[in-house]
Amino acid sequence: MNNVPGHAVEVRGLRVRRGSTEVFRGLDFDIPRGQITGLMGPSGSGKTTLMRAIVGVQKVAGGTVAVLGSPAGTAAQRRRVAYDTQAASVYGDLTIEQNLRYFARVIGAPRSDVRRVIEKVGLEGQAKQTVDSLSGGQESRVSLAVAMLGAPELIVLDEPTVGLDPVLRAELWDMFRGISETGATILVSSHVMDEALRCDRLILLRAGRIIADTTPQGLIADTGETDPDAAFLALIERDATGAAEHPPSTRREAREEPGG
């Protein structure tokens, strides 16, 4: 595990609203450099909205988000931060190589990066195939390859393993670890709790609030559970008990958002 000094992301007092719904009401947390941080939580907990705020494409109502030492979304970060969304981020009628050449031009990455990232994700044999002809796992690798163009310092991945079988998920996580070991910081969201054990650090969200900012070892030790699903359920029960004891008017929280 890398121990690069400082934080890749610093969030203070983050507030986000969607219409009359307050998604976040004052989030505070840091993401260490050179590590894999897992953003875990059920659907609707706010994971996607938080990632969008970090890459600078989400309108915020208050607070600050600093990424690699600058405000989120600044022009200087375009080559330093990569964002792989849940929706397909590649063109199905183009080959893997054509997709990567296009995105390399968009971000100003060197042409040599195309071959490098294709090899990194293990798709040399499929480089001339269209994305539509690939399996779901291979398509996920293409999206990851796009995110790796230009050697970004922070890679934000929104549920990249959703819908994949356990073998393919394990292969992708091995790739994430390999990328992290080069010094990059990875923020990856998931609602599959067994993936929490593959992270260096964990941020667990529920209904727009952080209910734990810990490590996999800390999660297990804090709850006394060996199964990550059981550990998360224990945290939810603890959080619910706290909510009953402290009404919303006295707590910093947010209502659950649709999606994310």
PDB file of N, CA, C and O in Angstrom, residues 132-196:
ATOM      1  N   ASP A 132     -19.200  -2.980 -29.023  1.00  0.00           N
ATOM      2  CA  ASP A 132     -20.460  -3.734 -29.009  1.00  0.00           C
ATOM      3  C   ASP A 132     -20.254  -5.239 -29.078  1.00  0.00           C
ATOM      4  O   ASP A 132     -21.142  -6.009 -28.693  1.00  0.00           O
ATOM      5  N   SER A 133     -19.112  -5.673 -29.580  1.00  0.00           N
ATOM      6  CA  SER A 133     -18.849  -7.109 -29.708  1.00  0.00           C
ATOM      7  C   SER A 133     -18.217  -7.704 -28.458  1.00  0.00           C
ATOM      8  O   SER A 133     -17.976  -8.911 -28.403  1.00  0.00           O
ATOM      9  N   LEU A 134     -17.956  -6.873 -27.454  1.00  0.00           N
ATOM     10  CA  LEU A 134     -17.261  -7.328 -26.252  1.00  0.00           C
ATOM     11  C   LEU A 134     -18.228  -7.821 -25.188  1.00  0.00           C
ATOM     12  O   LEU A 134     -19.414  -7.510 -25.204  1.00  0.00           O
ATOM     13  N   SER A 135     -17.693  -8.575 -24.253  1.00  0.00           N
ATOM     14  CA  SER A 135     -18.475  -8.977 -23.082  1.00  0.00           C
ATOM     15  C   SER A 135     -18.577  -7.795 -22.127  1.00  0.00           C
ATOM     16  O   SER A 135     -17.861  -6.789 -22.265  1.00  0.00           O
ATOM     17  N   GLY A 136     -19.472  -7.913 -21.130  1.00  0.00           N
ATOM     18  CA  GLY A 136     -19.626  -6.839 -20.155  1.00  0.00           C
ATOM     19  C   GLY A 136     -18.345  -6.556 -19.400  1.00  0.00           C
ATOM     20  O   GLY A 136     -17.995  -5.398 -19.150  1.00  0.00           O
ATOM     21  N   GLY A 137     -17.616  -7.614 -19.056  1.00  0.00           N
ATOM     22  CA  GLY A 137     -16.360  -7.425 -18.337  1.00  0.00           C
ATOM     23  C   GLY A 137     -15.315  -6.732 -19.186  1.00  0.00           C
ATOM     24  O   GLY A 137     -14.570  -5.877 -18.697  1.00  0.00           O
ATOM     25  N   GLN A 138     -15.263  -7.082 -20.472  1.00  0.00           N
ATOM     26  CA  GLN A 138     -14.307  -6.434 -21.374  1.00  0.00           C
ATOM     27  C   GLN A 138     -14.659  -4.971 -21.584  1.00  0.00           C
ATOM     28  O   GLN A 138     -13.781  -4.114 -21.630  1.00  0.00           O
ATOM     29  N   GLU A 139     -15.953  -4.678 -21.687  1.00  0.00           N
ATOM     30  CA  GLU A 139     -16.367  -3.287 -21.853  1.00  0.00           C
ATOM     31  C   GLU A 139     -15.980  -2.459 -20.628  1.00  0.00           C
ATOM     32  O   GLU A 139     -15.559  -1.306 -20.750  1.00  0.00           O
ATOM     33  N   SER A 140     -16.089  -3.059 -19.438  1.00  0.00           N
ATOM     34  CA  SER A 140     -15.671  -2.367 -18.221  1.00  0.00           C
ATOM     35  C   SER A 140     -14.176  -2.073 -18.264  1.00  0.00           C
ATOM     36  O   SER A 140     -13.720  -1.022 -17.799  1.00  0.00           O
ATOM     37  N   ARG A 141     -13.411  -2.995 -18.845  1.00  0.00           N
ATOM     38  CA  ARG A 141     -11.968  -2.768 -18.970  1.00  0.00           C
ATOM     39  C   ARG A 141     -11.669  -1.620 -19.929  1.00  0.00           C
ATOM     40  O   ARG A 141     -10.720  -0.863 -19.720  1.00  0.00           O
ATOM     41  N   VAL A 142     -12.469  -1.502 -20.989  1.00  0.00           N
ATOM     42  CA  VAL A 142     -12.262  -0.396 -21.925  1.00  0.00           C
ATOM     43  C   VAL A 142     -12.503   0.934 -21.215  1.00  0.00           C
ATOM     44  O   VAL A 142     -11.730   1.889 -21.372  1.00  0.00           O
ATOM     45  N   SER A 143     -13.575   1.017 -20.426  1.00  0.00           N
ATOM     46  CA  SER A 143     -13.852   2.244 -19.676  1.00  0.00           C
ATOM     47  C   SER A 143     -12.716   2.556 -18.714  1.00  0.00           C
ATOM     48  O   SER A 143     -12.336   3.719 -18.547  1.00  0.00           O
ATOM     49  N   LEU A 144     -12.177   1.527 -18.087  1.00  0.00           N
ATOM     50  CA  LEU A 144     -11.045   1.731 -17.183  1.00  0.00           C
ATOM     51  C   LEU A 144      -9.827   2.219 -17.958  1.00  0.00           C
ATOM     52  O   LEU A 144      -9.099   3.107 -17.494  1.00  0.00           O
ATOM     53  N   ALA A 145      -9.603   1.679 -19.144  1.00  0.00           N
ATOM     54  CA  ALA A 145      -8.481   2.116 -19.980  1.00  0.00           C
ATOM     55  C   ALA A 145      -8.622   3.591 -20.336  1.00  0.00           C
ATOM     56  O   ALA A 145      -7.638   4.344 -20.304  1.00  0.00           O
ATOM     57  N   VAL A 146      -9.841   4.031 -20.659  1.00  0.00           N
ATOM     58  CA  VAL A 146     -10.076   5.443 -20.961  1.00  0.00           C
ATOM     59  C   VAL A 146      -9.715   6.302 -19.755  1.00  0.00           C
ATOM     60  O   VAL A 146      -9.075   7.360 -19.883  1.00  0.00           O
ATOM     61  N   ALA A 147     -10.120   5.835 -18.570  1.00  0.00           N
ATOM     62  CA  ALA A 147      -9.836   6.590 -17.347  1.00  0.00           C
ATOM     63  C   ALA A 147      -8.337   6.679 -17.065  1.00  0.00           C
ATOM     64  O   ALA A 147      -7.871   7.629 -16.426  1.00  0.00           O
ATOM     65  N   MET A 148      -7.568   5.723 -17.560  1.00  0.00           N
ATOM     66  CA  MET A 148      -6.129   5.694 -17.291  1.00  0.00           C
ATOM     67  C   MET A 148      -5.308   6.521 -18.266  1.00  0.00           C
ATOM     68  O   MET A 148      -4.112   6.721 -18.054  1.00  0.00           O
ATOM     69  N   LEU A 149      -5.925   6.995 -19.337  1.00  0.00           N
ATOM     70  CA  LEU A 149      -5.180   7.796 -20.313  1.00  0.00           C
ATOM     71  C   LEU A 149      -4.589   9.037 -19.649  1.00  0.00           C
ATOM     72  O   LEU A 149      -5.258   9.721 -18.875  1.00  0.00           O
ATOM     73  N   GLY A 150      -3.341   9.317 -19.976  1.00  0.00           N
ATOM     74  CA  GLY A 150      -2.696  10.498 -19.423  1.00  0.00           C
ATOM     75  C   GLY A 150      -2.177  10.331 -18.013  1.00  0.00           C
ATOM     76  O   GLY A 150      -1.700  11.293 -17.415  1.00  0.00           O
ATOM     77  N   ALA A 151      -2.268   9.122 -17.454  1.00  0.00           N
ATOM     78  CA  ALA A 151      -1.770   8.844 -16.104  1.00  0.00           C
ATOM     79  C   ALA A 151      -2.324   9.820 -15.070  1.00  0.00           C
ATOM     80  O   ALA A 151      -1.577  10.568 -14.427  1.00  0.00           O
ATOM     81  N   PRO A 152      -3.654   9.874 -14.878  1.00  0.00           N
ATOM     82  CA  PRO A 152      -4.246  10.794 -13.903  1.00  0.00           C
ATOM     83  C   PRO A 152      -3.806  10.463 -12.480  1.00  0.00           C
ATOM     84  O   PRO A 152      -3.511   9.303 -12.161  1.00  0.00           O
ATOM     85  N   GLU A 153      -3.785  11.480 -11.634  1.00  0.00           N
ATOM     86  CA  GLU A 153      -3.395  11.287 -10.234  1.00  0.00           C
ATOM     87  C   GLU A 153      -4.554  10.798  -9.391  1.00  0.00           C
ATOM     88  O   GLU A 153      -4.354  10.151  -8.360  1.00  0.00           O
ATOM     89  N   LEU A 154      -5.786  11.138  -9.795  1.00  0.00           N
ATOM     90  CA  LEU A 154      -6.987  10.689  -9.097  1.00  0.00           C
ATOM     91  C   LEU A 154      -7.932  10.067 -10.114  1.00  0.00           C
ATOM     92  O   LEU A 154      -8.283  10.694 -11.109  1.00  0.00           O
ATOM     93  N   ILE A 155      -8.354   8.822  -9.849  1.00  0.00           N
ATOM     94  CA  ILE A 155      -9.286   8.122 -10.722  1.00  0.00           C
ATOM     95  C   ILE A 155     -10.550   7.830  -9.913  1.00  0.00           C
ATOM     96  O   ILE A 155     -10.508   7.168  -8.877  1.00  0.00           O
ATOM     97  N   VAL A 156     -11.681   8.349 -10.405  1.00  0.00           N
ATOM     98  CA  VAL A 156     -12.961   8.201  -9.718  1.00  0.00           C
ATOM     99  C   VAL A 156     -13.820   7.232 -10.528  1.00  0.00           C
ATOM    100  O   VAL A 156     -14.144   7.497 -11.687  1.00  0.00           O
ATOM    101  N   LEU A 157     -14.196   6.115  -9.912  1.00  0.00           N
ATOM    102  CA  LEU A 157     -14.910   5.038 -10.601  1.00  0.00           C
ATOM    103  C   LEU A 157     -16.255   4.800  -9.925  1.00  0.00           C
ATOM    104  O   LEU A 157     -16.318   4.398  -8.765  1.00  0.00           O
ATOM    105  N   ASP A 158     -17.331   5.036 -10.661  1.00  0.00           N
ATOM    106  CA  ASP A 158     -18.683   4.909 -10.106  1.00  0.00           C
ATOM    107  C   ASP A 158     -19.253   3.521 -10.407  1.00  0.00           C
ATOM    108  O   ASP A 158     -19.674   3.240 -11.527  1.00  0.00           O
ATOM    109  N   GLU A 159     -19.236   2.658  -9.399  1.00  0.00           N
ATOM    110  CA  GLU A 159     -19.751   1.288  -9.480  1.00  0.00           C
ATOM    111  C   GLU A 159     -19.265   0.564 -10.747  1.00  0.00           C
ATOM    112  O   GLU A 159     -20.073   0.080 -11.553  1.00  0.00           O
ATOM    113  N   PRO A 160     -17.951   0.460 -10.938  1.00  0.00           N
ATOM    114  CA  PRO A 160     -17.421  -0.146 -12.167  1.00  0.00           C
ATOM    115  C   PRO A 160     -17.660  -1.643 -12.280  1.00  0.00           C
ATOM    116  O   PRO A 160     -17.551  -2.197 -13.379  1.00  0.00           O
ATOM    117  N   THR A 161     -17.974  -2.321 -11.175  1.00  0.00           N
ATOM    118  CA  THR A 161     -18.139  -3.775 -11.218  1.00  0.00           C
ATOM    119  C   THR A 161     -19.595  -4.208 -11.210  1.00  0.00           C
ATOM    120  O   THR A 161     -19.882  -5.398 -11.129  1.00  0.00           O
ATOM    121  N   VAL A 162     -20.528  -3.255 -11.292  1.00  0.00           N
ATOM    122  CA  VAL A 162     -21.948  -3.608 -11.212  1.00  0.00           C
ATOM    123  C   VAL A 162     -22.331  -4.539 -12.367  1.00  0.00           C
ATOM    124  O   VAL A 162     -21.931  -4.350 -13.511  1.00  0.00           O
ATOM    125  N   GLY A 163     -23.053  -5.599 -12.053  1.00  0.00           N
ATOM    126  CA  GLY A 163     -23.521  -6.544 -13.057  1.00  0.00           C
ATOM    127  C   GLY A 163     -22.509  -7.577 -13.489  1.00  0.00           C
ATOM    128  O   GLY A 163     -22.823  -8.429 -14.333  1.00  0.00           O
ATOM    129  N   LEU A 164     -21.297  -7.539 -12.944  1.00  0.00           N
ATOM    130  CA  LEU A 164     -20.265  -8.494 -13.338  1.00  0.00           C
ATOM    131  C   LEU A 164     -20.245  -9.690 -12.378  1.00  0.00           C
ATOM    132  O   LEU A 164     -20.586  -9.558 -11.207  1.00  0.00           O
ATOM    133  N   ASP A 165     -19.819 -10.844 -12.894  1.00  0.00           N
ATOM    134  CA  ASP A 165     -19.744 -12.024 -12.036  1.00  0.00           C
ATOM    135  C   ASP A 165     -18.523 -11.913 -11.115  1.00  0.00           C
ATOM    136  O   ASP A 165     -17.637 -11.072 -11.324  1.00  0.00           O
ATOM    137  N   PRO A 166     -18.455 -12.742 -10.065  1.00  0.00           N
ATOM    138  CA  PRO A 166     -17.374 -12.624  -9.076  1.00  0.00           C
ATOM    139  C   PRO A 166     -15.970 -12.723  -9.659  1.00  0.00           C
ATOM    140  O   PRO A 166     -15.055 -12.044  -9.187  1.00  0.00           O
ATOM    141  N   VAL A 167     -15.789 -13.545 -10.689  1.00  0.00           N
ATOM    142  CA  VAL A 167     -14.452 -13.700 -11.286  1.00  0.00           C
ATOM    143  C   VAL A 167     -14.019 -12.404 -11.970  1.00  0.00           C
ATOM    144  O   VAL A 167     -12.894 -11.924 -11.786  1.00  0.00           O
ATOM    145  N   LEU A 168     -14.931 -11.814 -12.751  1.00  0.00           N
ATOM    146  CA  LEU A 168     -14.606 -10.567 -13.448  1.00  0.00           C
ATOM    147  C   LEU A 168     -14.406  -9.428 -12.454  1.00  0.00           C
ATOM    148  O   LEU A 168     -13.528  -8.574 -12.639  1.00  0.00           O
ATOM    149  N   ARG A 169     -15.211  -9.404 -11.395  1.00  0.00           N
ATOM    150  CA  ARG A 169     -15.039  -8.369 -10.374  1.00  0.00           C
ATOM    151  C   ARG A 169     -13.659  -8.483  -9.736  1.00  0.00           C
ATOM    152  O   ARG A 169     -12.976  -7.480  -9.511  1.00  0.00           O
ATOM    153  N   ALA A 170     -13.244  -9.709  -9.457  1.00  0.00           N
ATOM    154  CA  ALA A 170     -11.929  -9.914  -8.845  1.00  0.00           C
ATOM    155  C   ALA A 170     -10.814  -9.460  -9.776  1.00  0.00           C
ATOM    156  O   ALA A 170      -9.824  -8.854  -9.336  1.00  0.00           O
ATOM    157  N   GLU A 171     -10.966  -9.712 -11.075  1.00  0.00           N
ATOM    158  CA  GLU A 171      -9.954  -9.289 -12.044  1.00  0.00           C
ATOM    159  C   GLU A 171      -9.841  -7.767 -12.082  1.00  0.00           C
ATOM    160  O   GLU A 171      -8.731  -7.209 -12.127  1.00  0.00           O
ATOM    161  N   LEU A 172     -10.996  -7.082 -12.077  1.00  0.00           N
ATOM    162  CA  LEU A 172     -10.956  -5.622 -12.090  1.00  0.00           C
ATOM    163  C   LEU A 172     -10.315  -5.072 -10.827  1.00  0.00           C
ATOM    164  O   LEU A 172      -9.528  -4.115 -10.876  1.00  0.00           O
ATOM    165  N   TRP A 173     -10.638  -5.667  -9.690  1.00  0.00           N
ATOM    166  CA  TRP A 173     -10.040  -5.181  -8.443  1.00  0.00           C
ATOM    167  C   TRP A 173      -8.530  -5.399  -8.413  1.00  0.00           C
ATOM    168  O   TRP A 173      -7.797  -4.587  -7.841  1.00  0.00           O
ATOM    169  N   ASP A 174      -8.067  -6.470  -9.035  1.00  0.00           N
ATOM    170  CA  ASP A 174      -6.613  -6.664  -9.149  1.00  0.00           C
ATOM    171  C   ASP A 174      -6.005  -5.537  -9.976  1.00  0.00           C
ATOM    172  O   ASP A 174      -4.901  -5.052  -9.677  1.00  0.00           O
ATOM    173  N   MET A 175      -6.721  -5.097 -11.020  1.00  0.00           N
ATOM    174  CA  MET A 175      -6.233  -3.974 -11.833  1.00  0.00           C
ATOM    175  C   MET A 175      -6.227  -2.689 -11.022  1.00  0.00           C
ATOM    176  O   MET A 175      -5.286  -1.895 -11.098  1.00  0.00           O
ATOM    177  N   PHE A 176      -7.289  -2.464 -10.238  1.00  0.00           N
ATOM    178  CA  PHE A 176      -7.325  -1.260  -9.405  1.00  0.00           C
ATOM    179  C   PHE A 176      -6.118  -1.233  -8.468  1.00  0.00           C
ATOM    180  O   PHE A 176      -5.486  -0.185  -8.284  1.00  0.00           O
ATOM    181  N   ARG A 177      -5.806  -2.380  -7.875  1.00  0.00           N
ATOM    182  CA  ARG A 177      -4.663  -2.446  -6.954  1.00  0.00           C
ATOM    183  C   ARG A 177      -3.368  -2.148  -7.690  1.00  0.00           C
ATOM    184  O   ARG A 177      -2.499  -1.414  -7.183  1.00  0.00           O
ATOM    185  N   GLY A 178      -3.219  -2.683  -8.895  1.00  0.00           N
ATOM    186  CA  GLY A 178      -2.016  -2.419  -9.668  1.00  0.00           C
ATOM    187  C   GLY A 178      -1.866  -0.944 -10.013  1.00  0.00           C
ATOM    188  O   GLY A 178      -0.763  -0.389  -9.949  1.00  0.00           O
ATOM    189  N   ILE A 179      -2.980  -0.286 -10.349  1.00  0.00           N
ATOM    190  CA  ILE A 179      -2.947   1.152 -10.646  1.00  0.00           C
ATOM    191  C   ILE A 179      -2.563   1.933  -9.400  1.00  0.00           C
ATOM    192  O   ILE A 179      -1.751   2.863  -9.438  1.00  0.00           O
ATOM    193  N   SER A 180      -3.148   1.564  -8.272  1.00  0.00           N
ATOM    194  CA  SER A 180      -2.851   2.250  -7.017  1.00  0.00           C
ATOM    195  C   SER A 180      -1.376   2.132  -6.650  1.00  0.00           C
ATOM    196  O   SER A 180      -0.777   3.078  -6.124  1.00  0.00           O
ATOM    197  N   GLU A 181      -0.794   0.989  -6.938  1.00  0.00           N
ATOM    198  CA  GLU A 181       0.609   0.773  -6.588  1.00  0.00           C
ATOM    199  C   GLU A 181       1.563   1.625  -7.416  1.00  0.00           C
ATOM    200  O   GLU A 181       2.740   1.741  -7.074  1.00  0.00           O
ATOM    201  N   THR A 182       1.065   2.248  -8.501  1.00  0.00           N
ATOM    202  CA  THR A 182       1.899   3.174  -9.270  1.00  0.00           C
ATOM    203  C   THR A 182       1.882   4.573  -8.658  1.00  0.00           C
ATOM    204  O   THR A 182       2.587   5.459  -9.125  1.00  0.00           O
ATOM    205  N   GLY A 183       1.046   4.781  -7.617  1.00  0.00           N
ATOM    206  CA  GLY A 183       0.981   6.077  -6.946  1.00  0.00           C
ATOM    207  C   GLY A 183      -0.310   6.823  -7.144  1.00  0.00           C
ATOM    208  O   GLY A 183      -0.530   7.872  -6.540  1.00  0.00           O
ATOM    209  N   ALA A 184      -1.200   6.311  -8.014  1.00  0.00           N
ATOM    210  CA  ALA A 184      -2.481   6.977  -8.252  1.00  0.00           C
ATOM    211  C   ALA A 184      -3.422   6.757  -7.069  1.00  0.00           C
ATOM    212  O   ALA A 184      -3.331   5.759  -6.353  1.00  0.00           O
ATOM    213  N   THR A 185      -4.321   7.711  -6.883  1.00  0.00           N
ATOM    214  CA  THR A 185      -5.375   7.595  -5.879  1.00  0.00           C
ATOM    215  C   THR A 185      -6.647   7.135  -6.579  1.00  0.00           C
ATOM    216  O   THR A 185      -6.998   7.662  -7.633  1.00  0.00           O
ATOM    217  N   ILE A 186      -7.325   6.153  -6.006  1.00  0.00           N
ATOM    218  CA  ILE A 186      -8.558   5.637  -6.601  1.00  0.00           C
ATOM    219  C   ILE A 186      -9.695   5.795  -5.605  1.00  0.00           C
ATOM    220  O   ILE A 186      -9.587   5.405  -4.443  1.00  0.00           O
ATOM    221  N   LEU A 187     -10.787   6.384  -6.081  1.00  0.00           N
ATOM    222  CA  LEU A 187     -12.034   6.433  -5.326  1.00  0.00           C
ATOM    223  C   LEU A 187     -13.038   5.601  -6.104  1.00  0.00           C
ATOM    224  O   LEU A 187     -13.352   5.909  -7.257  1.00  0.00           O
ATOM    225  N   VAL A 188     -13.531   4.528  -5.506  1.00  0.00           N
ATOM    226  CA  VAL A 188     -14.416   3.604  -6.201  1.00  0.00           C
ATOM    227  C   VAL A 188     -15.664   3.372  -5.365  1.00  0.00           C
ATOM    228  O   VAL A 188     -15.578   3.119  -4.165  1.00  0.00           O
ATOM    229  N   SER A 189     -16.831   3.496  -6.005  1.00  0.00           N
ATOM    230  CA  SER A 189     -18.077   3.281  -5.277  1.00  0.00           C
ATOM    231  C   SER A 189     -18.616   1.887  -5.551  1.00  0.00           C
ATOM    232  O   SER A 189     -18.370   1.297  -6.609  1.00  0.00           O
ATOM    233  N   SER A 190     -19.371   1.378  -4.579  1.00  0.00           N
ATOM    234  CA  SER A 190     -19.968   0.059  -4.722  1.00  0.00           C
ATOM    235  C   SER A 190     -21.048  -0.117  -3.667  1.00  0.00           C
ATOM    236  O   SER A 190     -21.004   0.509  -2.610  1.00  0.00           O
ATOM    237  N   HIS A 191     -22.036  -0.952  -3.983  1.00  0.00           N
ATOM    238  CA  HIS A 191     -22.986  -1.355  -2.946  1.00  0.00           C
ATOM    239  C   HIS A 191     -22.789  -2.824  -2.587  1.00  0.00           C
ATOM    240  O   HIS A 191     -23.577  -3.398  -1.843  1.00  0.00           O
ATOM    241  N   VAL A 192     -21.713  -3.432  -3.133  1.00  0.00           N
ATOM    242  CA  VAL A 192     -21.375  -4.822  -2.816  1.00  0.00           C
ATOM    243  C   VAL A 192     -20.347  -4.802  -1.688  1.00  0.00           C
ATOM    244  O   VAL A 192     -19.181  -4.473  -1.902  1.00  0.00           O
ATOM    245  N   MET A 193     -20.803  -5.147  -0.491  1.00  0.00           N
ATOM    246  CA  MET A 193     -19.962  -4.919   0.681  1.00  0.00           C
ATOM    247  C   MET A 193     -18.717  -5.790   0.744  1.00  0.00           C
ATOM    248  O   MET A 193     -17.745  -5.424   1.385  1.00  0.00           O
ATOM    249  N   ASP A 194     -18.691  -6.947   0.059  1.00  0.00           N
ATOM    250  CA  ASP A 194     -17.464  -7.741   0.138  1.00  0.00           C
ATOM    251  C   ASP A 194     -16.304  -7.044  -0.566  1.00  0.00           C
ATOM    252  O   ASP A 194     -15.133  -7.347  -0.314  1.00  0.00           O
ATOM    253  N   GLU A 195     -16.612  -6.060  -1.444  1.00  0.00           N
ATOM    254  CA  GLU A 195     -15.552  -5.300  -2.088  1.00  0.00           C
ATOM    255  C   GLU A 195     -14.892  -4.325  -1.115  1.00  0.00           C
ATOM    256  O   GLU A 195     -13.796  -3.838  -1.379  1.00  0.00           O
ATOM    257  N   ALA A 196     -15.548  -4.055   0.003  1.00  0.00           N
ATOM    258  CA  ALA A 196     -14.964  -3.161   1.007  1.00  0.00           C
ATOM    259  C   ALA A 196     -13.633  -3.696   1.514  1.00  0.00           C
ATOM    260  O   ALA A 196     -12.720  -2.927   1.833  1.00  0.00           O
TER     261      ALA A 196
END
